[in-house]
């Protein structure tokens, strides 16, 4: 079983174990946003590939995700999976996040709340550039998010949020049938997103 699958199973068990609490509500949501990454290049990669702009590989690229969690009047906790991919200067990367988050609510109106919280989980970074062998790595992800949550109806809400993550996922770039050209290290990612949530 992969580390990604183990973490997903852990989130599922955690959610099921607290489902009996009467003062909490389950919710599910879909997210859409844009992600920009900061990527550190090895000196060998700079020398061999003429200093490619790795920060532009995933830069304001569309990001899709899904979440499942529980909430009450004070806050919420939830698991999120999202993914984004991009290509630039002959480098193609895909980033997948599996995250657990907790937010505290701060009401500012009858149906509007500000939220802020912390996130931790895993990030999988995959390099699949033309002419290079495919390579992937799973690293940690830790960070936080802030935003505003608007209740639309009794069971439906929408939110606008910003999330920042630090990571240590790293991939290698090796020519197909050739030598290693260098490595790419994901150091951080920033995401602005919209989410539609449904409570049940």
PDB file of C-alpha atoms in Angstrom:
ATOM      1  CA  UNK A   1       0.000   0.000   0.000  1.00  0.00           C
ATOM      2  CA  UNK A   2       1.437   3.380  -0.989  1.00  0.00           C
ATOM      3  CA  UNK A   3       1.932   6.185   1.512  1.00  0.00           C
ATOM      4  CA  UNK A   4      -0.756   8.188  -0.303  1.00  0.00           C
ATOM      5  CA  UNK A   5      -3.289   5.355   0.115  1.00  0.00           C
ATOM      6  CA  UNK A   6      -2.349   4.850   3.764  1.00  0.00           C
ATOM      7  CA  UNK A   7      -2.969   8.521   4.537  1.00  0.00           C
ATOM      8  CA  UNK A   8      -6.292   8.477   2.703  1.00  0.00           C
ATOM      9  CA  UNK A   9      -7.342   5.434   4.728  1.00  0.00           C
ATOM     10  CA  UNK A  10      -6.321   7.186   7.950  1.00  0.00           C
ATOM     11  CA  UNK A  11      -8.433  10.237   7.085  1.00  0.00           C
ATOM     12  CA  UNK A  12     -11.417   7.982   6.280  1.00  0.00           C
ATOM     13  CA  UNK A  13     -11.167   6.110   9.582  1.00  0.00           C
ATOM     14  CA  UNK A  14     -10.757   9.370  11.504  1.00  0.00           C
ATOM     15  CA  UNK A  15     -13.869  10.810   9.893  1.00  0.00           C
ATOM     16  CA  UNK A  16     -15.922   7.694  10.570  1.00  0.00           C
ATOM     17  CA  UNK A  17     -14.868   7.546  14.218  1.00  0.00           C
ATOM     18  CA  UNK A  18     -16.336  10.946  15.016  1.00  0.00           C
ATOM     19  CA  UNK A  19     -19.430  10.752  12.844  1.00  0.00           C
ATOM     20  CA  UNK A  20     -21.625   9.960  15.834  1.00  0.00           C
ATOM     21  CA  UNK A  21     -21.249  13.402  17.437  1.00  0.00           C
ATOM     22  CA  UNK A  22     -24.656  15.078  17.319  1.00  0.00           C
ATOM     23  CA  UNK A  23     -23.342  18.649  17.336  1.00  0.00           C
ATOM     24  CA  UNK A  24     -21.336  18.232  14.148  1.00  0.00           C
ATOM     25  CA  UNK A  25     -22.375  18.212  10.508  1.00  0.00           C
ATOM     26  CA  UNK A  26     -20.739  16.301   7.679  1.00  0.00           C
ATOM     27  CA  UNK A  27     -19.903  18.216   4.533  1.00  0.00           C
ATOM     28  CA  UNK A  28     -18.394  17.604   1.117  1.00  0.00           C
ATOM     29  CA  UNK A  29     -17.083  20.129  -1.357  1.00  0.00           C
ATOM     30  CA  UNK A  30     -15.463  20.745  -4.708  1.00  0.00           C
ATOM     31  CA  UNK A  31     -12.691  23.299  -5.171  1.00  0.00           C
ATOM     32  CA  UNK A  32     -11.300  25.159  -8.140  1.00  0.00           C
ATOM     33  CA  UNK A  33      -8.414  27.591  -8.079  1.00  0.00           C
ATOM     34  CA  UNK A  34      -4.955  28.505  -9.276  1.00  0.00           C
ATOM     35  CA  UNK A  35      -1.616  27.310  -7.918  1.00  0.00           C
ATOM     36  CA  UNK A  36       1.875  28.767  -8.264  1.00  0.00           C
ATOM     37  CA  UNK A  37       4.961  26.829  -7.133  1.00  0.00           C
ATOM     38  CA  UNK A  38       8.472  27.764  -6.086  1.00  0.00           C
ATOM     39  CA  UNK A  39      10.952  25.166  -7.361  1.00  0.00           C
ATOM     40  CA  UNK A  40      14.650  24.978  -6.525  1.00  0.00           C
ATOM     41  CA  UNK A  41      16.919  23.667  -9.288  1.00  0.00           C
ATOM     42  CA  UNK A  42      20.160  21.826  -8.720  1.00  0.00           C
ATOM     43  CA  UNK A  43      23.338  23.425 -10.066  1.00  0.00           C
ATOM     44  CA  UNK A  44      23.742  20.441 -12.414  1.00  0.00           C
ATOM     45  CA  UNK A  45      20.303  21.073 -13.917  1.00  0.00           C
ATOM     46  CA  UNK A  46      21.126  24.736 -14.448  1.00  0.00           C
ATOM     47  CA  UNK A  47      24.380  23.806 -16.195  1.00  0.00           C
ATOM     48  CA  UNK A  48      22.917  21.031 -18.348  1.00  0.00           C
ATOM     49  CA  UNK A  49      19.623  22.687 -19.315  1.00  0.00           C
ATOM     50  CA  UNK A  50      20.785  26.303 -19.541  1.00  0.00           C
ATOM     51  CA  UNK A  51      19.079  27.681 -16.406  1.00  0.00           C
ATOM     52  CA  UNK A  52      15.412  26.817 -17.133  1.00  0.00           C
ATOM     53  CA  UNK A  53      12.732  28.847 -15.326  1.00  0.00           C
ATOM     54  CA  UNK A  54      11.372  26.089 -13.084  1.00  0.00           C
ATOM     55  CA  UNK A  55       9.170  28.497 -11.082  1.00  0.00           C
ATOM     56  CA  UNK A  56       7.121  29.020 -14.237  1.00  0.00           C
ATOM     57  CA  UNK A  57       6.304  25.337 -14.744  1.00  0.00           C
ATOM     58  CA  UNK A  58       3.313  25.512 -12.383  1.00  0.00           C
ATOM     59  CA  UNK A  59       2.432  29.184 -12.332  1.00  0.00           C
ATOM     60  CA  UNK A  60      -1.204  30.224 -11.869  1.00  0.00           C
ATOM     61  CA  UNK A  61      -2.334  26.884 -13.316  1.00  0.00           C
ATOM     62  CA  UNK A  62      -5.870  25.582 -12.814  1.00  0.00           C
ATOM     63  CA  UNK A  63      -6.255  23.363  -9.758  1.00  0.00           C
ATOM     64  CA  UNK A  64      -9.140  20.978  -9.073  1.00  0.00           C
ATOM     65  CA  UNK A  65      -9.938  19.321  -5.780  1.00  0.00           C
ATOM     66  CA  UNK A  66     -12.437  17.547  -3.540  1.00  0.00           C
ATOM     67  CA  UNK A  67     -12.881  17.584   0.225  1.00  0.00           C
ATOM     68  CA  UNK A  68     -14.781  15.748   2.934  1.00  0.00           C
ATOM     69  CA  UNK A  69     -15.086  16.699   6.579  1.00  0.00           C
ATOM     70  CA  UNK A  70     -17.122  17.764   9.588  1.00  0.00           C
ATOM     71  CA  UNK A  71     -17.958  21.133  11.099  1.00  0.00           C
ATOM     72  CA  UNK A  72     -19.741  22.774  13.997  1.00  0.00           C
ATOM     73  CA  UNK A  73     -20.382  26.382  14.990  1.00  0.00           C
ATOM     74  CA  UNK A  74     -16.769  26.935  16.077  1.00  0.00           C
ATOM     75  CA  UNK A  75     -14.772  25.327  13.286  1.00  0.00           C
ATOM     76  CA  UNK A  76     -14.214  22.381  10.987  1.00  0.00           C
ATOM     77  CA  UNK A  77     -11.751  19.690  10.029  1.00  0.00           C
ATOM     78  CA  UNK A  78     -11.529  18.045   6.629  1.00  0.00           C
ATOM     79  CA  UNK A  79      -9.432  16.017   4.197  1.00  0.00           C
ATOM     80  CA  UNK A  80      -8.655  17.451   0.770  1.00  0.00           C
ATOM     81  CA  UNK A  81      -7.274  15.970  -2.427  1.00  0.00           C
ATOM     82  CA  UNK A  82      -6.288  18.337  -5.219  1.00  0.00           C
ATOM     83  CA  UNK A  83      -4.069  18.260  -8.277  1.00  0.00           C
ATOM     84  CA  UNK A  84      -2.473  20.674 -10.707  1.00  0.00           C
ATOM     85  CA  UNK A  85      -0.127  20.304 -13.652  1.00  0.00           C
ATOM     86  CA  UNK A  86       1.818  22.624 -15.901  1.00  0.00           C
ATOM     87  CA  UNK A  87       4.630  22.795 -18.423  1.00  0.00           C
ATOM     88  CA  UNK A  88       7.176  25.455 -19.326  1.00  0.00           C
ATOM     89  CA  UNK A  89      10.585  25.537 -21.040  1.00  0.00           C
ATOM     90  CA  UNK A  90      10.402  21.806 -21.811  1.00  0.00           C
ATOM     91  CA  UNK A  91       9.655  20.810 -18.190  1.00  0.00           C
ATOM     92  CA  UNK A  92       6.326  19.210 -17.277  1.00  0.00           C
ATOM     93  CA  UNK A  93       5.278  18.751 -13.640  1.00  0.00           C
ATOM     94  CA  UNK A  94       2.202  17.472 -11.814  1.00  0.00           C
ATOM     95  CA  UNK A  95       1.532  18.180  -8.144  1.00  0.00           C
ATOM     96  CA  UNK A  96      -0.973  16.182  -6.085  1.00  0.00           C
ATOM     97  CA  UNK A  97      -1.835  17.060  -2.487  1.00  0.00           C
ATOM     98  CA  UNK A  98      -3.511  14.891   0.144  1.00  0.00           C
ATOM     99  CA  UNK A  99      -4.098  17.125   3.149  1.00  0.00           C
ATOM    100  CA  UNK A 100      -5.756  17.248   6.543  1.00  0.00           C
ATOM    101  CA  UNK A 101      -6.879  20.693   7.725  1.00  0.00           C
ATOM    102  CA  UNK A 102      -8.505  22.378  10.708  1.00  0.00           C
ATOM    103  CA  UNK A 103     -10.109  25.837  10.584  1.00  0.00           C
ATOM    104  CA  UNK A 104     -11.522  28.102  13.283  1.00  0.00           C
ATOM    105  CA  UNK A 105     -14.534  30.287  12.418  1.00  0.00           C
ATOM    106  CA  UNK A 106     -14.956  33.966  13.236  1.00  0.00           C
ATOM    107  CA  UNK A 107     -18.520  35.166  12.517  1.00  0.00           C
ATOM    108  CA  UNK A 108     -18.770  38.644  10.963  1.00  0.00           C
ATOM    109  CA  UNK A 109     -22.446  38.571  10.019  1.00  0.00           C
ATOM    110  CA  UNK A 110     -25.544  36.433  10.130  1.00  0.00           C
ATOM    111  CA  UNK A 111     -24.402  34.170   7.288  1.00  0.00           C
ATOM    112  CA  UNK A 112     -20.738  35.157   6.808  1.00  0.00           C
ATOM    113  CA  UNK A 113     -17.687  33.792   8.617  1.00  0.00           C
ATOM    114  CA  UNK A 114     -13.990  34.383   8.343  1.00  0.00           C
ATOM    115  CA  UNK A 115     -11.815  31.303   8.795  1.00  0.00           C
ATOM    116  CA  UNK A 116      -8.186  30.483   9.382  1.00  0.00           C
ATOM    117  CA  UNK A 117      -6.360  27.298  10.167  1.00  0.00           C
ATOM    118  CA  UNK A 118      -3.501  24.875   9.713  1.00  0.00           C
ATOM    119  CA  UNK A 119      -2.856  22.093   7.198  1.00  0.00           C
ATOM    120  CA  UNK A 120      -0.524  19.098   7.080  1.00  0.00           C
ATOM    121  CA  UNK A 121      -0.239  16.143   4.729  1.00  0.00           C
ATOM    122  CA  UNK A 122       1.596  14.817   1.714  1.00  0.00           C
ATOM    123  CA  UNK A 123       2.557  16.214  -1.674  1.00  0.00           C
ATOM    124  CA  UNK A 124       3.393  14.031  -4.662  1.00  0.00           C
ATOM    125  CA  UNK A 125       5.504  15.717  -7.342  1.00  0.00           C
ATOM    126  CA  UNK A 126       5.787  14.006 -10.740  1.00  0.00           C
ATOM    127  CA  UNK A 127       8.150  15.026 -13.527  1.00  0.00           C
ATOM    128  CA  UNK A 128       6.982  13.850 -16.972  1.00  0.00           C
ATOM    129  CA  UNK A 129       8.882  16.068 -19.383  1.00  0.00           C
ATOM    130  CA  UNK A 130       9.243  15.197 -23.094  1.00  0.00           C
ATOM    131  CA  UNK A 131      12.512  13.361 -23.723  1.00  0.00           C
ATOM    132  CA  UNK A 132      13.070  12.581 -20.036  1.00  0.00           C
ATOM    133  CA  UNK A 133      12.303   9.529 -17.910  1.00  0.00           C
ATOM    134  CA  UNK A 134       9.242   9.916 -15.718  1.00  0.00           C
ATOM    135  CA  UNK A 135      10.060  10.376 -12.029  1.00  0.00           C
ATOM    136  CA  UNK A 136       8.018  11.097  -8.904  1.00  0.00           C
ATOM    137  CA  UNK A 137       8.500  11.643  -5.201  1.00  0.00           C
ATOM    138  CA  UNK A 138       6.264  12.060  -2.144  1.00  0.00           C
ATOM    139  CA  UNK A 139       7.190  14.649   0.474  1.00  0.00           C
ATOM    140  CA  UNK A 140       5.541  16.351   3.398  1.00  0.00           C
ATOM    141  CA  UNK A 141       3.315  19.416   3.114  1.00  0.00           C
ATOM    142  CA  UNK A 142       2.635  21.833   5.961  1.00  0.00           C
ATOM    143  CA  UNK A 143       1.056  25.269   5.974  1.00  0.00           C
ATOM    144  CA  UNK A 144      -2.147  27.165   6.532  1.00  0.00           C
ATOM    145  CA  UNK A 145      -5.147  28.849   4.963  1.00  0.00           C
ATOM    146  CA  UNK A 146      -7.409  31.847   5.460  1.00  0.00           C
ATOM    147  CA  UNK A 147     -10.598  32.965   3.777  1.00  0.00           C
ATOM    148  CA  UNK A 148     -14.260  33.887   3.964  1.00  0.00           C
ATOM    149  CA  UNK A 149     -17.194  31.453   4.095  1.00  0.00           C
ATOM    150  CA  UNK A 150     -20.662  32.501   2.957  1.00  0.00           C
ATOM    151  CA  UNK A 151     -23.746  30.448   3.858  1.00  0.00           C
ATOM    152  CA  UNK A 152     -26.081  30.384   0.823  1.00  0.00           C
ATOM    153  CA  UNK A 153     -28.794  28.095   2.184  1.00  0.00           C
ATOM    154  CA  UNK A 154     -29.242  25.752   5.134  1.00  0.00           C
ATOM    155  CA  UNK A 155     -27.056  23.081   3.522  1.00  0.00           C
ATOM    156  CA  UNK A 156     -25.005  25.017   0.974  1.00  0.00           C
ATOM    157  CA  UNK A 157     -22.071  27.392   1.365  1.00  0.00           C
ATOM    158  CA  UNK A 158     -19.377  28.912  -0.824  1.00  0.00           C
ATOM    159  CA  UNK A 159     -15.943  30.147   0.158  1.00  0.00           C
ATOM    160  CA  UNK A 160     -12.970  32.076  -1.145  1.00  0.00           C
ATOM    161  CA  UNK A 161      -9.650  31.042   0.339  1.00  0.00           C
ATOM    162  CA  UNK A 162      -5.875  31.275   0.134  1.00  0.00           C
ATOM    163  CA  UNK A 163      -3.565  28.402   1.134  1.00  0.00           C
ATOM    164  CA  UNK A 164       0.225  28.385   1.483  1.00  0.00           C
ATOM    165  CA  UNK A 165       2.220  25.157   1.808  1.00  0.00           C
ATOM    166  CA  UNK A 166       5.865  24.293   2.372  1.00  0.00           C
ATOM    167  CA  UNK A 167       7.092  20.997   0.946  1.00  0.00           C
ATOM    168  CA  UNK A 168      10.213  18.900   0.370  1.00  0.00           C
ATOM    169  CA  UNK A 169       9.123  16.764  -2.611  1.00  0.00           C
ATOM    170  CA  UNK A 170      11.910  16.325  -5.173  1.00  0.00           C
ATOM    171  CA  UNK A 171      12.228  14.760  -8.622  1.00  0.00           C
ATOM    172  CA  UNK A 172      15.129  13.941 -10.909  1.00  0.00           C
ATOM    173  CA  UNK A 173      15.466  14.694 -14.597  1.00  0.00           C
ATOM    174  CA  UNK A 174      17.275  11.994 -16.571  1.00  0.00           C
ATOM    175  CA  UNK A 175      17.357  11.734 -20.348  1.00  0.00           C
ATOM    176  CA  UNK A 176      15.628   8.611 -21.656  1.00  0.00           C
ATOM    177  CA  UNK A 177      18.430   6.103 -22.080  1.00  0.00           C
ATOM    178  CA  UNK A 178      20.920   8.707 -20.924  1.00  0.00           C
ATOM    179  CA  UNK A 179      22.390  10.320 -17.859  1.00  0.00           C
ATOM    180  CA  UNK A 180      20.884  12.321 -15.017  1.00  0.00           C
ATOM    181  CA  UNK A 181      20.701  16.019 -15.820  1.00  0.00           C
ATOM    182  CA  UNK A 182      19.795  17.320 -12.364  1.00  0.00           C
ATOM    183  CA  UNK A 183      16.949  17.598  -9.879  1.00  0.00           C
ATOM    184  CA  UNK A 184      13.960  19.789  -9.048  1.00  0.00           C
ATOM    185  CA  UNK A 185      12.938  20.471  -5.427  1.00  0.00           C
ATOM    186  CA  UNK A 186       9.463  21.802  -4.630  1.00  0.00           C
ATOM    187  CA  UNK A 187       9.894  24.279  -1.786  1.00  0.00           C
ATOM    188  CA  UNK A 188       6.489  25.976  -1.560  1.00  0.00           C
ATOM    189  CA  UNK A 189       3.151  26.450  -3.270  1.00  0.00           C
ATOM    190  CA  UNK A 190       0.455  29.110  -3.027  1.00  0.00           C
ATOM    191  CA  UNK A 191      -3.147  28.526  -4.015  1.00  0.00           C
ATOM    192  CA  UNK A 192      -6.133  30.823  -4.340  1.00  0.00           C
ATOM    193  CA  UNK A 193      -9.378  28.877  -4.593  1.00  0.00           C
ATOM    194  CA  UNK A 194     -13.161  28.882  -4.631  1.00  0.00           C
ATOM    195  CA  UNK A 195     -15.118  26.074  -3.016  1.00  0.00           C
ATOM    196  CA  UNK A 196     -18.745  24.986  -3.065  1.00  0.00           C
ATOM    197  CA  UNK A 197     -19.735  22.947   0.007  1.00  0.00           C
ATOM    198  CA  UNK A 198     -22.773  20.850   0.807  1.00  0.00           C
ATOM    199  CA  UNK A 199     -23.673  19.783   4.370  1.00  0.00           C
ATOM    200  CA  UNK A 200     -25.482  16.498   4.988  1.00  0.00           C
TER     201      UNK A 200
END
